[in-house]
CSV table of C-alpha atoms in Angstrom, one decimal:
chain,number,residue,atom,x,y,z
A,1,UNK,CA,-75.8,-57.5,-12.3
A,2,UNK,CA,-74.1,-58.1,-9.1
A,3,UNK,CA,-73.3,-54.8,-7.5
A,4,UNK,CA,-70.9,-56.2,-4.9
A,5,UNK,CA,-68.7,-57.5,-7.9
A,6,UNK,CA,-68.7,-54.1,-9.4
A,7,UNK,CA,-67.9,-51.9,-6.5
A,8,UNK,CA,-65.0,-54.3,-5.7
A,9,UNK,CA,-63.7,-54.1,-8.8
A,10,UNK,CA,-63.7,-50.9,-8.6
A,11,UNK,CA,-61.9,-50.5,-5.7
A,12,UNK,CA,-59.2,-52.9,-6.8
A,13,UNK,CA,-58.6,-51.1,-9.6
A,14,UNK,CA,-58.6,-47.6,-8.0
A,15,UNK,CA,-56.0,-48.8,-5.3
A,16,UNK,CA,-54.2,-50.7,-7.9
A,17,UNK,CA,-53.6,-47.7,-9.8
A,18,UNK,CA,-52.9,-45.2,-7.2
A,19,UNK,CA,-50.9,-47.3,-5.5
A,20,UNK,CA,-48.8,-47.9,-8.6
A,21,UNK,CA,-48.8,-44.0,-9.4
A,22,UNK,CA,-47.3,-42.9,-6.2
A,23,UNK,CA,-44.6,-45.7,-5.9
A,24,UNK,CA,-42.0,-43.3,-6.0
A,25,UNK,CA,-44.4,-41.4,-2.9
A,26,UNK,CA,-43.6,-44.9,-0.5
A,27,UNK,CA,-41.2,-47.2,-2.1
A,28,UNK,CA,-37.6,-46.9,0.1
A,29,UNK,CA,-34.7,-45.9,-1.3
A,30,UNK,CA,-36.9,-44.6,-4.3
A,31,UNK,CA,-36.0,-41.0,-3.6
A,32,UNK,CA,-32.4,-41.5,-2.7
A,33,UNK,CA,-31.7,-43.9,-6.2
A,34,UNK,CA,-33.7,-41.3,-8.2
A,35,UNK,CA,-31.4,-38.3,-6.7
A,36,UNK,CA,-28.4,-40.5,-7.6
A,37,UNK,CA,-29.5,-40.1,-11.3
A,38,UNK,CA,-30.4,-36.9,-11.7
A,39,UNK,CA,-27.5,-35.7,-9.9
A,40,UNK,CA,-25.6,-37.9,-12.3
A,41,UNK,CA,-26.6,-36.7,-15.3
A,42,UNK,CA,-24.9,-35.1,-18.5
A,43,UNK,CA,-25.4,-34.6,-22.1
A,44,UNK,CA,-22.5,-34.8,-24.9
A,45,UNK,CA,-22.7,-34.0,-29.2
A,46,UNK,CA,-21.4,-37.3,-30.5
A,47,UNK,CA,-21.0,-37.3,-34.7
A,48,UNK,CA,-22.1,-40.2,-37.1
A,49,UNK,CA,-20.0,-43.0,-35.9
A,50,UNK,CA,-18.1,-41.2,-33.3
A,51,UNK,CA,-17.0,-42.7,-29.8
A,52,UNK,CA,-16.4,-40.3,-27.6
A,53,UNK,CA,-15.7,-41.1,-23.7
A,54,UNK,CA,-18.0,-39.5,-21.3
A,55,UNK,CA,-16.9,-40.1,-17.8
A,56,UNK,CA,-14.1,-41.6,-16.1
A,57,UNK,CA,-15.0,-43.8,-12.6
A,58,UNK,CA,-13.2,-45.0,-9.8
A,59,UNK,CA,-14.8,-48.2,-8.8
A,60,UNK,CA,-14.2,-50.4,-5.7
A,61,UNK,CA,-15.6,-53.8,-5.0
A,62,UNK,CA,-19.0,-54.7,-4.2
A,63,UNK,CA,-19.9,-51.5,-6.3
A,64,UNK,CA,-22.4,-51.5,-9.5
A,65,UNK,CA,-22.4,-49.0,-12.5
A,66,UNK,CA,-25.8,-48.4,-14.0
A,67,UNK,CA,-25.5,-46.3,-17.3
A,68,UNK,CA,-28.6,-45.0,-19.4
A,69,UNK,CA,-28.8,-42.9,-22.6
A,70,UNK,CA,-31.7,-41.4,-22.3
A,71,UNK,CA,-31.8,-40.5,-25.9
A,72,UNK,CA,-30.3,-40.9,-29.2
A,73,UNK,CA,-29.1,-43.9,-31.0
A,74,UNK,CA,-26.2,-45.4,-29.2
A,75,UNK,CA,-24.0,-48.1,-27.3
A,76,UNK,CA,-22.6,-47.8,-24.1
A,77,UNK,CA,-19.4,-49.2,-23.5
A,78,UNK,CA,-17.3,-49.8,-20.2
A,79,UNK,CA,-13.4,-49.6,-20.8
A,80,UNK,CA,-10.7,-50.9,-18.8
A,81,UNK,CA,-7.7,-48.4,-17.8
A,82,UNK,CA,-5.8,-49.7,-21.3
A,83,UNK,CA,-8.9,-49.1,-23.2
A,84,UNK,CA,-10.4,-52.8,-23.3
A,85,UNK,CA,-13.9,-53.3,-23.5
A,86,UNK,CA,-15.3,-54.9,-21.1
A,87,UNK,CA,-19.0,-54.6,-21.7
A,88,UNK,CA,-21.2,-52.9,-24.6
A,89,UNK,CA,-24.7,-52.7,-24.9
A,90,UNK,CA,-27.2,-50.4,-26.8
A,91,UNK,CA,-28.8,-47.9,-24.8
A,92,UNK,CA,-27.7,-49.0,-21.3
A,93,UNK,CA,-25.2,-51.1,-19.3
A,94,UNK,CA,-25.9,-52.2,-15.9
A,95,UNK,CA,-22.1,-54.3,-14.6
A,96,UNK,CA,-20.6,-55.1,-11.0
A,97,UNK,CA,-17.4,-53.4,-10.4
A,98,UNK,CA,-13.8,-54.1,-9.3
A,99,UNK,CA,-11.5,-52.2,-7.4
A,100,UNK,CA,-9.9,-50.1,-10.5
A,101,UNK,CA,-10.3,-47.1,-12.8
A,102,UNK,CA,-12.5,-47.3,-15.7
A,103,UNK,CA,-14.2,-45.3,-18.6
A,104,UNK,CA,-17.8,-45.1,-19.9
A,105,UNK,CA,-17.8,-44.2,-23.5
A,106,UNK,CA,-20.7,-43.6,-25.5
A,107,UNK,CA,-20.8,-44.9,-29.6
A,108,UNK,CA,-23.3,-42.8,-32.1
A,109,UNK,CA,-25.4,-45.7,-34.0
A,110,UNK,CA,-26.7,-42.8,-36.3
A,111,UNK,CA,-25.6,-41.5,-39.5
A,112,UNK,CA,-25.8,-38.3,-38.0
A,113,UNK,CA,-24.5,-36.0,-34.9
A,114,UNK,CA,-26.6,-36.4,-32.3
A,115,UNK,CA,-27.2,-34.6,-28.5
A,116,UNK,CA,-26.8,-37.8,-26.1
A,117,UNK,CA,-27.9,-37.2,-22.7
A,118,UNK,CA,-27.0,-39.7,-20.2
A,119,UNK,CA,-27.4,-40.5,-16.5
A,120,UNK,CA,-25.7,-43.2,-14.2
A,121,UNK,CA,-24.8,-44.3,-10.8
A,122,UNK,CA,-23.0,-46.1,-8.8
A,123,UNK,CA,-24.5,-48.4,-6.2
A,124,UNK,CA,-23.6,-50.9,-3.6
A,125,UNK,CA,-24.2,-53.8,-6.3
A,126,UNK,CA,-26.5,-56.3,-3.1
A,127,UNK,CA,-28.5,-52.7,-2.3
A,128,UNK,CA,-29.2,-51.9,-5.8
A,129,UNK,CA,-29.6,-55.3,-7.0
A,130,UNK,CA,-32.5,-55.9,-4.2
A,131,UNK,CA,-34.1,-52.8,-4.8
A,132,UNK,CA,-34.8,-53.1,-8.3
A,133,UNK,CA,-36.1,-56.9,-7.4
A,134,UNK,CA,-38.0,-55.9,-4.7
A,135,UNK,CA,-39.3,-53.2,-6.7
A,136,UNK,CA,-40.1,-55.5,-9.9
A,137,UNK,CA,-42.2,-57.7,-7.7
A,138,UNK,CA,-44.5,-55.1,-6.2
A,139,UNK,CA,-45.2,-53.6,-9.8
A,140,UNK,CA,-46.3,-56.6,-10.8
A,141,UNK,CA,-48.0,-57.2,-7.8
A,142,UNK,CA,-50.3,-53.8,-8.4
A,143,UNK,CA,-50.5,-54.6,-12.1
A,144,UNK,CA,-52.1,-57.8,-11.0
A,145,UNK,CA,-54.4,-55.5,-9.0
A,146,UNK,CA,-55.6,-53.2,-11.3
A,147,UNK,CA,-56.4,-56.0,-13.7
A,148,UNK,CA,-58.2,-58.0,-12.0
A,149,UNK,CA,-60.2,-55.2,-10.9
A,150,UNK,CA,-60.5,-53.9,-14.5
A,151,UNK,CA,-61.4,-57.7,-15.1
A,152,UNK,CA,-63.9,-57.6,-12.5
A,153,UNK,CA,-65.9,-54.2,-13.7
A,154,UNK,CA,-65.5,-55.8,-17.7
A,155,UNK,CA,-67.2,-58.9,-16.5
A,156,UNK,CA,-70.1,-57.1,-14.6
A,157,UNK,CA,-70.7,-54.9,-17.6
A,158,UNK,CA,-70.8,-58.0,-20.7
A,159,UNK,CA,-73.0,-59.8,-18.3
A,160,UNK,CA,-75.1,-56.5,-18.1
A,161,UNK,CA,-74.9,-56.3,-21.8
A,162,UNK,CA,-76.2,-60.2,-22.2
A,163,UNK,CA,-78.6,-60.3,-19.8
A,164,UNK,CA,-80.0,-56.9,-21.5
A,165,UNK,CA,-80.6,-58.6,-24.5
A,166,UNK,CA,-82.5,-62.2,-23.5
């Protein structure tokens, strides 16, 4: 068994793992996006079927909506001024905004009323877009981490195993 492999597995996947535990600890802009939300957030009783509008925005251009249920079965939809749909998607909707007045309404999927609670925010769209990028690519970059370490200590213990055997 080779000890050195062990231990540096194990350190790769300790570090890997913390590291990916306190992102919200040392990321920027963590803190301020997650205040954003939970400042931001809101909970409506929507019956079976039901769409009932939520919030009205004012948005100006180069800004970004980014809408979450956090429960229940439903779409989100962004409405124009006249009521228009511009954009619908199940659970969430994430959209680049205009200069103009808008509404975010919020459609029941269930046969039954339901307790909705929401959260959104409204970003510079280049800030926000970068962020979650940036952030995407160091998760993946500790998942990486922590696997290879977890590889690493795996390896080192079937090659225990085998070697045990013979």
């Amino acid at each position: 068994m080779n000890l050195n492999l062990m231990v540096i597995g194990i350190i790769l996947l300790v570090l890997g793992l913390s590291l990916y535990l306190s992102i919200p600890l040392y990321y920027p802009g963590y803190s301020s996006t997650n205040n954003i939300f939970k400042s931001n957030q809101g909970s409506v009783i929507v019956g079976p079927g039901q769409t009932l509008v939520v919030k009205n925005i004012s948005g100006k251009s180069g800004d970004a909506l980014i809408f979450l249920t956090l429960n229940g079965n439903a779409n989100v939809s962004l409405l124009t001024q006249s009521g228009q749909t511009i954009i619908s998607q199940q659970k969430e909707i994430s959209v680049a905004l205009n200069k103009s007045n808008y509404s975010v309404a919020i459609v029941n999927l269930d046969n039954k009323t339901t307790n909705i609670t929401f959260t959104y925010g409204i970003f510079n769209a280049i800030s926000i877009s970068n962020f979650y990028y940036s952030l995407g690519i160091l998760q993946t970059f500790l998942e990486i981490v922590t696997l290879a370490g977890g590889a690493m200590i795996l390896w080192q213990v079937i090659s225990w195993i085998v070697s045990r055997r013979k």
